[in-house]
């Protein structure tokens, strides 16, 4: 009888031990899982904050460029910024920020001004310059007639972005909507992920637009601006910079 009691006690102890061991394992597993989830959540939050900070820095570039454009325009008795001044001011940003594909200026050109505008750029040495757009085959062709255009006129760096030179931003729905929103709100607007005109690889980017007001515009004008400043950024490089 005593032997049986001892056996029963051993069995109970074993069962309790196994049960406690199992509960402890489950508890530890739960803790580890909770810790992993907490670490993952914290890491995700940190990455989100880092990405937002990186995006803010890139957007600020356009804000600073807009301040320069407005100030320099006034100081020069309301004369447009020339190509050389634009290149010099944007050069440092290009060197520092790896995600910049290009910084650009696109003036507002009415159809009546189109011929004289193209002729002026041609006289600067760009003899084949025309306002262009992409056709259905994704080829650059002479832009169709429109009431107004936003042709990329200044582009830094020029090398690697030649195909963007003269491209009418008003010819593409996504770009057109972003520009219209920027003009309406008088604030910086961005596009979603898009394929860049100058991109030849399977990479995407996004554009940032800032309208530049024209203090001499008349009230009856549909678009009372001189043009838009554009930041062209490579999405993968901006994200990679944030991850570092």
PDB file of C-alpha atoms in Angstrom, residues 7-153:
ATOM      1  CA  UNK A   7       4.090   5.712  -6.837  1.00  0.00           C
ATOM      2  CA  UNK A   8       1.012   7.888  -6.862  1.00  0.00           C
ATOM      3  CA  UNK A   9       2.972  10.688  -5.179  1.00  0.00           C
ATOM      4  CA  UNK A  10       5.734  10.360  -7.744  1.00  0.00           C
ATOM      5  CA  UNK A  11       3.218  10.457 -10.551  1.00  0.00           C
ATOM      6  CA  UNK A  12       1.530  13.541  -9.078  1.00  0.00           C
ATOM      7  CA  UNK A  13       4.874  15.263  -8.593  1.00  0.00           C
ATOM      8  CA  UNK A  14       5.860  14.360 -12.130  1.00  0.00           C
ATOM      9  CA  UNK A  15       2.577  15.596 -13.553  1.00  0.00           C
ATOM     10  CA  UNK A  16       2.760  18.809 -11.551  1.00  0.00           C
ATOM     11  CA  UNK A  17       6.391  19.263 -12.552  1.00  0.00           C
ATOM     12  CA  UNK A  18       5.644  18.731 -16.216  1.00  0.00           C
ATOM     13  CA  UNK A  19       2.625  21.028 -15.984  1.00  0.00           C
ATOM     14  CA  UNK A  20       4.620  23.766 -14.257  1.00  0.00           C
ATOM     15  CA  UNK A  21       7.427  23.290 -16.753  1.00  0.00           C
ATOM     16  CA  UNK A  22       4.951  23.565 -19.610  1.00  0.00           C
ATOM     17  CA  UNK A  23       3.341  26.646 -18.094  1.00  0.00           C
ATOM     18  CA  UNK A  24       6.757  28.204 -17.533  1.00  0.00           C
ATOM     19  CA  UNK A  25       7.716  27.455 -21.142  1.00  0.00           C
ATOM     20  CA  UNK A  26       4.483  28.978 -22.394  1.00  0.00           C
ATOM     21  CA  UNK A  27       4.980  31.995 -20.148  1.00  0.00           C
ATOM     22  CA  UNK A  28       8.566  32.487 -21.310  1.00  0.00           C
ATOM     23  CA  UNK A  29       7.464  32.014 -24.913  1.00  0.00           C
ATOM     24  CA  UNK A  30       4.729  34.595 -24.366  1.00  0.00           C
ATOM     25  CA  UNK A  31       7.211  37.010 -22.800  1.00  0.00           C
ATOM     26  CA  UNK A  32       9.651  36.496 -25.652  1.00  0.00           C
ATOM     27  CA  UNK A  33       6.882  36.970 -28.190  1.00  0.00           C
ATOM     28  CA  UNK A  34       5.690  40.093 -26.385  1.00  0.00           C
ATOM     29  CA  UNK A  35       9.233  41.438 -26.238  1.00  0.00           C
ATOM     30  CA  UNK A  36       9.741  40.694 -29.910  1.00  0.00           C
ATOM     31  CA  UNK A  37       6.489  42.447 -30.768  1.00  0.00           C
ATOM     32  CA  UNK A  38       7.482  45.394 -28.577  1.00  0.00           C
ATOM     33  CA  UNK A  39      10.941  45.576 -30.169  1.00  0.00           C
ATOM     34  CA  UNK A  40       9.402  45.314 -33.637  1.00  0.00           C
ATOM     35  CA  UNK A  41       6.883  48.040 -32.810  1.00  0.00           C
ATOM     36  CA  UNK A  42       9.609  50.315 -31.445  1.00  0.00           C
ATOM     37  CA  UNK A  43      11.836  49.664 -34.438  1.00  0.00           C
ATOM     38  CA  UNK A  44       8.955  50.401 -36.807  1.00  0.00           C
ATOM     39  CA  UNK A  45       8.201  53.633 -34.976  1.00  0.00           C
ATOM     40  CA  UNK A  46      11.877  54.627 -35.075  1.00  0.00           C
ATOM     41  CA  UNK A  47      12.093  53.903 -38.799  1.00  0.00           C
ATOM     42  CA  UNK A  48       8.904  55.853 -39.449  1.00  0.00           C
ATOM     43  CA  UNK A  49      10.268  58.843 -37.527  1.00  0.00           C
ATOM     44  CA  UNK A  50      13.604  58.584 -39.347  1.00  0.00           C
ATOM     45  CA  UNK A  51      11.886  58.442 -42.732  1.00  0.00           C
ATOM     46  CA  UNK A  52       9.683  61.424 -41.873  1.00  0.00           C
ATOM     47  CA  UNK A  53      12.728  63.434 -40.800  1.00  0.00           C
ATOM     48  CA  UNK A  54      14.522  62.534 -44.008  1.00  0.00           C
ATOM     49  CA  UNK A  55      11.520  63.532 -46.107  1.00  0.00           C
ATOM     50  CA  UNK A  56      11.252  66.814 -44.204  1.00  0.00           C
ATOM     51  CA  UNK A  57      14.888  67.604 -44.982  1.00  0.00           C
ATOM     52  CA  UNK A  58      14.313  67.047 -48.679  1.00  0.00           C
ATOM     53  CA  UNK A  59      11.129  69.094 -48.696  1.00  0.00           C
ATOM     54  CA  UNK A  60      12.934  71.889 -46.837  1.00  0.00           C
ATOM     55  CA  UNK A  61      15.376  72.117 -49.756  1.00  0.00           C
ATOM     56  CA  UNK A  62      12.539  73.327 -51.972  1.00  0.00           C
ATOM     57  CA  UNK A  63      11.399  75.739 -49.261  1.00  0.00           C
ATOM     58  CA  UNK A  64      14.875  77.273 -49.032  1.00  0.00           C
ATOM     59  CA  UNK A  65      15.084  77.467 -52.818  1.00  0.00           C
ATOM     60  CA  UNK A  66      11.740  79.249 -52.861  1.00  0.00           C
ATOM     61  CA  UNK A  67      12.951  81.806 -50.300  1.00  0.00           C
ATOM     62  CA  UNK A  68      16.066  82.407 -52.373  1.00  0.00           C
ATOM     63  CA  UNK A  69      14.030  82.792 -55.550  1.00  0.00           C
ATOM     64  CA  UNK A  70      11.662  85.315 -53.993  1.00  0.00           C
ATOM     65  CA  UNK A  71      14.384  87.348 -52.248  1.00  0.00           C
ATOM     66  CA  UNK A  72      16.753  87.409 -55.204  1.00  0.00           C
ATOM     67  CA  UNK A  73      13.900  88.353 -57.548  1.00  0.00           C
ATOM     68  CA  UNK A  74      13.113  91.423 -55.418  1.00  0.00           C
ATOM     69  CA  UNK A  75      16.760  92.404 -54.969  1.00  0.00           C
ATOM     70  CA  UNK A  76      17.315  92.287 -58.720  1.00  0.00           C
ATOM     71  CA  UNK A  77      14.436  94.693 -59.370  1.00  0.00           C
ATOM     72  CA  UNK A  78      12.081  91.849 -60.249  1.00  0.00           C
ATOM     73  CA  UNK A  79      14.316  90.325 -62.900  1.00  0.00           C
ATOM     74  CA  UNK A  80      14.127  86.529 -63.349  1.00  0.00           C
ATOM     75  CA  UNK A  81      16.837  84.324 -61.843  1.00  0.00           C
ATOM     76  CA  UNK A  82      19.303  83.350 -64.555  1.00  0.00           C
ATOM     77  CA  UNK A  83      20.529  79.837 -65.254  1.00  0.00           C
ATOM     78  CA  UNK A  84      23.980  80.434 -63.766  1.00  0.00           C
ATOM     79  CA  UNK A  85      22.623  81.731 -60.438  1.00  0.00           C
ATOM     80  CA  UNK A  86      20.257  78.773 -60.187  1.00  0.00           C
ATOM     81  CA  UNK A  87      23.102  76.329 -60.793  1.00  0.00           C
ATOM     82  CA  UNK A  88      25.324  77.930 -58.152  1.00  0.00           C
ATOM     83  CA  UNK A  89      22.630  78.018 -55.464  1.00  0.00           C
ATOM     84  CA  UNK A  90      21.551  74.401 -55.938  1.00  0.00           C
ATOM     85  CA  UNK A  91      25.050  72.942 -56.311  1.00  0.00           C
ATOM     86  CA  UNK A  92      25.664  72.439 -52.577  1.00  0.00           C
ATOM     87  CA  UNK A  93      22.363  70.631 -51.999  1.00  0.00           C
ATOM     88  CA  UNK A  94      23.115  68.250 -54.861  1.00  0.00           C
ATOM     89  CA  UNK A  95      26.454  67.402 -53.242  1.00  0.00           C
ATOM     90  CA  UNK A  96      24.990  66.767 -49.777  1.00  0.00           C
ATOM     91  CA  UNK A  97      21.721  64.907 -50.401  1.00  0.00           C
ATOM     92  CA  UNK A  98      22.152  61.556 -52.130  1.00  0.00           C
ATOM     93  CA  UNK A  99      18.443  61.175 -52.912  1.00  0.00           C
ATOM     94  CA  UNK A 100      18.241  64.216 -55.189  1.00  0.00           C
ATOM     95  CA  UNK A 101      17.777  63.333 -58.826  1.00  0.00           C
ATOM     96  CA  UNK A 102      17.381  66.963 -59.858  1.00  0.00           C
ATOM     97  CA  UNK A 103      16.313  70.434 -58.771  1.00  0.00           C
ATOM     98  CA  UNK A 104      14.353  72.270 -61.446  1.00  0.00           C
ATOM     99  CA  UNK A 105      12.577  75.464 -62.415  1.00  0.00           C
ATOM    100  CA  UNK A 106       9.596  75.454 -64.758  1.00  0.00           C
ATOM    101  CA  UNK A 107       8.114  78.869 -65.673  1.00  0.00           C
ATOM    102  CA  UNK A 108       4.499  79.343 -66.648  1.00  0.00           C
ATOM    103  CA  UNK A 109       4.422  79.808 -70.446  1.00  0.00           C
ATOM    104  CA  UNK A 110       1.201  80.654 -72.272  1.00  0.00           C
ATOM    105  CA  UNK A 111       0.655  79.364 -75.791  1.00  0.00           C
ATOM    106  CA  UNK A 112       1.109  82.900 -77.117  1.00  0.00           C
ATOM    107  CA  UNK A 113       4.551  83.002 -75.496  1.00  0.00           C
ATOM    108  CA  UNK A 114       5.600  79.551 -76.645  1.00  0.00           C
ATOM    109  CA  UNK A 115       7.428  80.496 -79.839  1.00  0.00           C
ATOM    110  CA  UNK A 116       9.409  83.364 -78.302  1.00  0.00           C
ATOM    111  CA  UNK A 117      10.216  81.244 -75.236  1.00  0.00           C
ATOM    112  CA  UNK A 118      11.573  78.370 -77.329  1.00  0.00           C
ATOM    113  CA  UNK A 119      13.531  80.806 -79.487  1.00  0.00           C
ATOM    114  CA  UNK A 120      15.102  82.398 -76.396  1.00  0.00           C
ATOM    115  CA  UNK A 121      16.311  79.021 -75.061  1.00  0.00           C
ATOM    116  CA  UNK A 122      17.637  78.092 -78.509  1.00  0.00           C
ATOM    117  CA  UNK A 123      19.682  81.315 -78.564  1.00  0.00           C
ATOM    118  CA  UNK A 124      21.307  80.230 -75.291  1.00  0.00           C
ATOM    119  CA  UNK A 125      22.950  77.421 -77.235  1.00  0.00           C
ATOM    120  CA  UNK A 126      20.307  74.678 -76.997  1.00  0.00           C
ATOM    121  CA  UNK A 127      19.548  74.747 -80.707  1.00  0.00           C
ATOM    122  CA  UNK A 128      17.164  71.769 -80.706  1.00  0.00           C
ATOM    123  CA  UNK A 129      15.153  72.926 -77.712  1.00  0.00           C
ATOM    124  CA  UNK A 130      11.385  72.492 -77.904  1.00  0.00           C
ATOM    125  CA  UNK A 131       8.638  72.062 -75.321  1.00  0.00           C
ATOM    126  CA  UNK A 132       8.072  68.311 -75.207  1.00  0.00           C
ATOM    127  CA  UNK A 133       5.829  65.632 -73.765  1.00  0.00           C
ATOM    128  CA  UNK A 134       5.731  61.827 -73.604  1.00  0.00           C
ATOM    129  CA  UNK A 135       3.601  59.945 -76.128  1.00  0.00           C
ATOM    130  CA  UNK A 136       1.902  56.598 -75.541  1.00  0.00           C
ATOM    131  CA  UNK A 137       5.113  54.781 -76.448  1.00  0.00           C
ATOM    132  CA  UNK A 138       6.886  56.690 -73.660  1.00  0.00           C
ATOM    133  CA  UNK A 139       8.881  58.682 -76.211  1.00  0.00           C
ATOM    134  CA  UNK A 140       9.594  62.400 -75.975  1.00  0.00           C
ATOM    135  CA  UNK A 141       7.879  64.331 -78.763  1.00  0.00           C
ATOM    136  CA  UNK A 142       7.003  67.974 -79.425  1.00  0.00           C
ATOM    137  CA  UNK A 143       4.206  68.982 -77.052  1.00  0.00           C
ATOM    138  CA  UNK A 144       0.697  69.436 -78.367  1.00  0.00           C
ATOM    139  CA  UNK A 145      -1.023  72.803 -78.244  1.00  0.00           C
ATOM    140  CA  UNK A 146      -2.286  73.792 -74.796  1.00  0.00           C
ATOM    141  CA  UNK A 147      -3.422  77.072 -73.211  1.00  0.00           C
ATOM    142  CA  UNK A 148      -0.279  77.063 -71.056  1.00  0.00           C
ATOM    143  CA  UNK A 149       2.796  74.961 -70.299  1.00  0.00           C
ATOM    144  CA  UNK A 150       5.205  74.323 -67.436  1.00  0.00           C
ATOM    145  CA  UNK A 151       8.384  73.358 -69.323  1.00  0.00           C
ATOM    146  CA  UNK A 152      11.429  72.366 -67.247  1.00  0.00           C
ATOM    147  CA  UNK A 153      13.863  75.198 -68.052  1.00  0.00           C
TER     148      UNK A 153
END
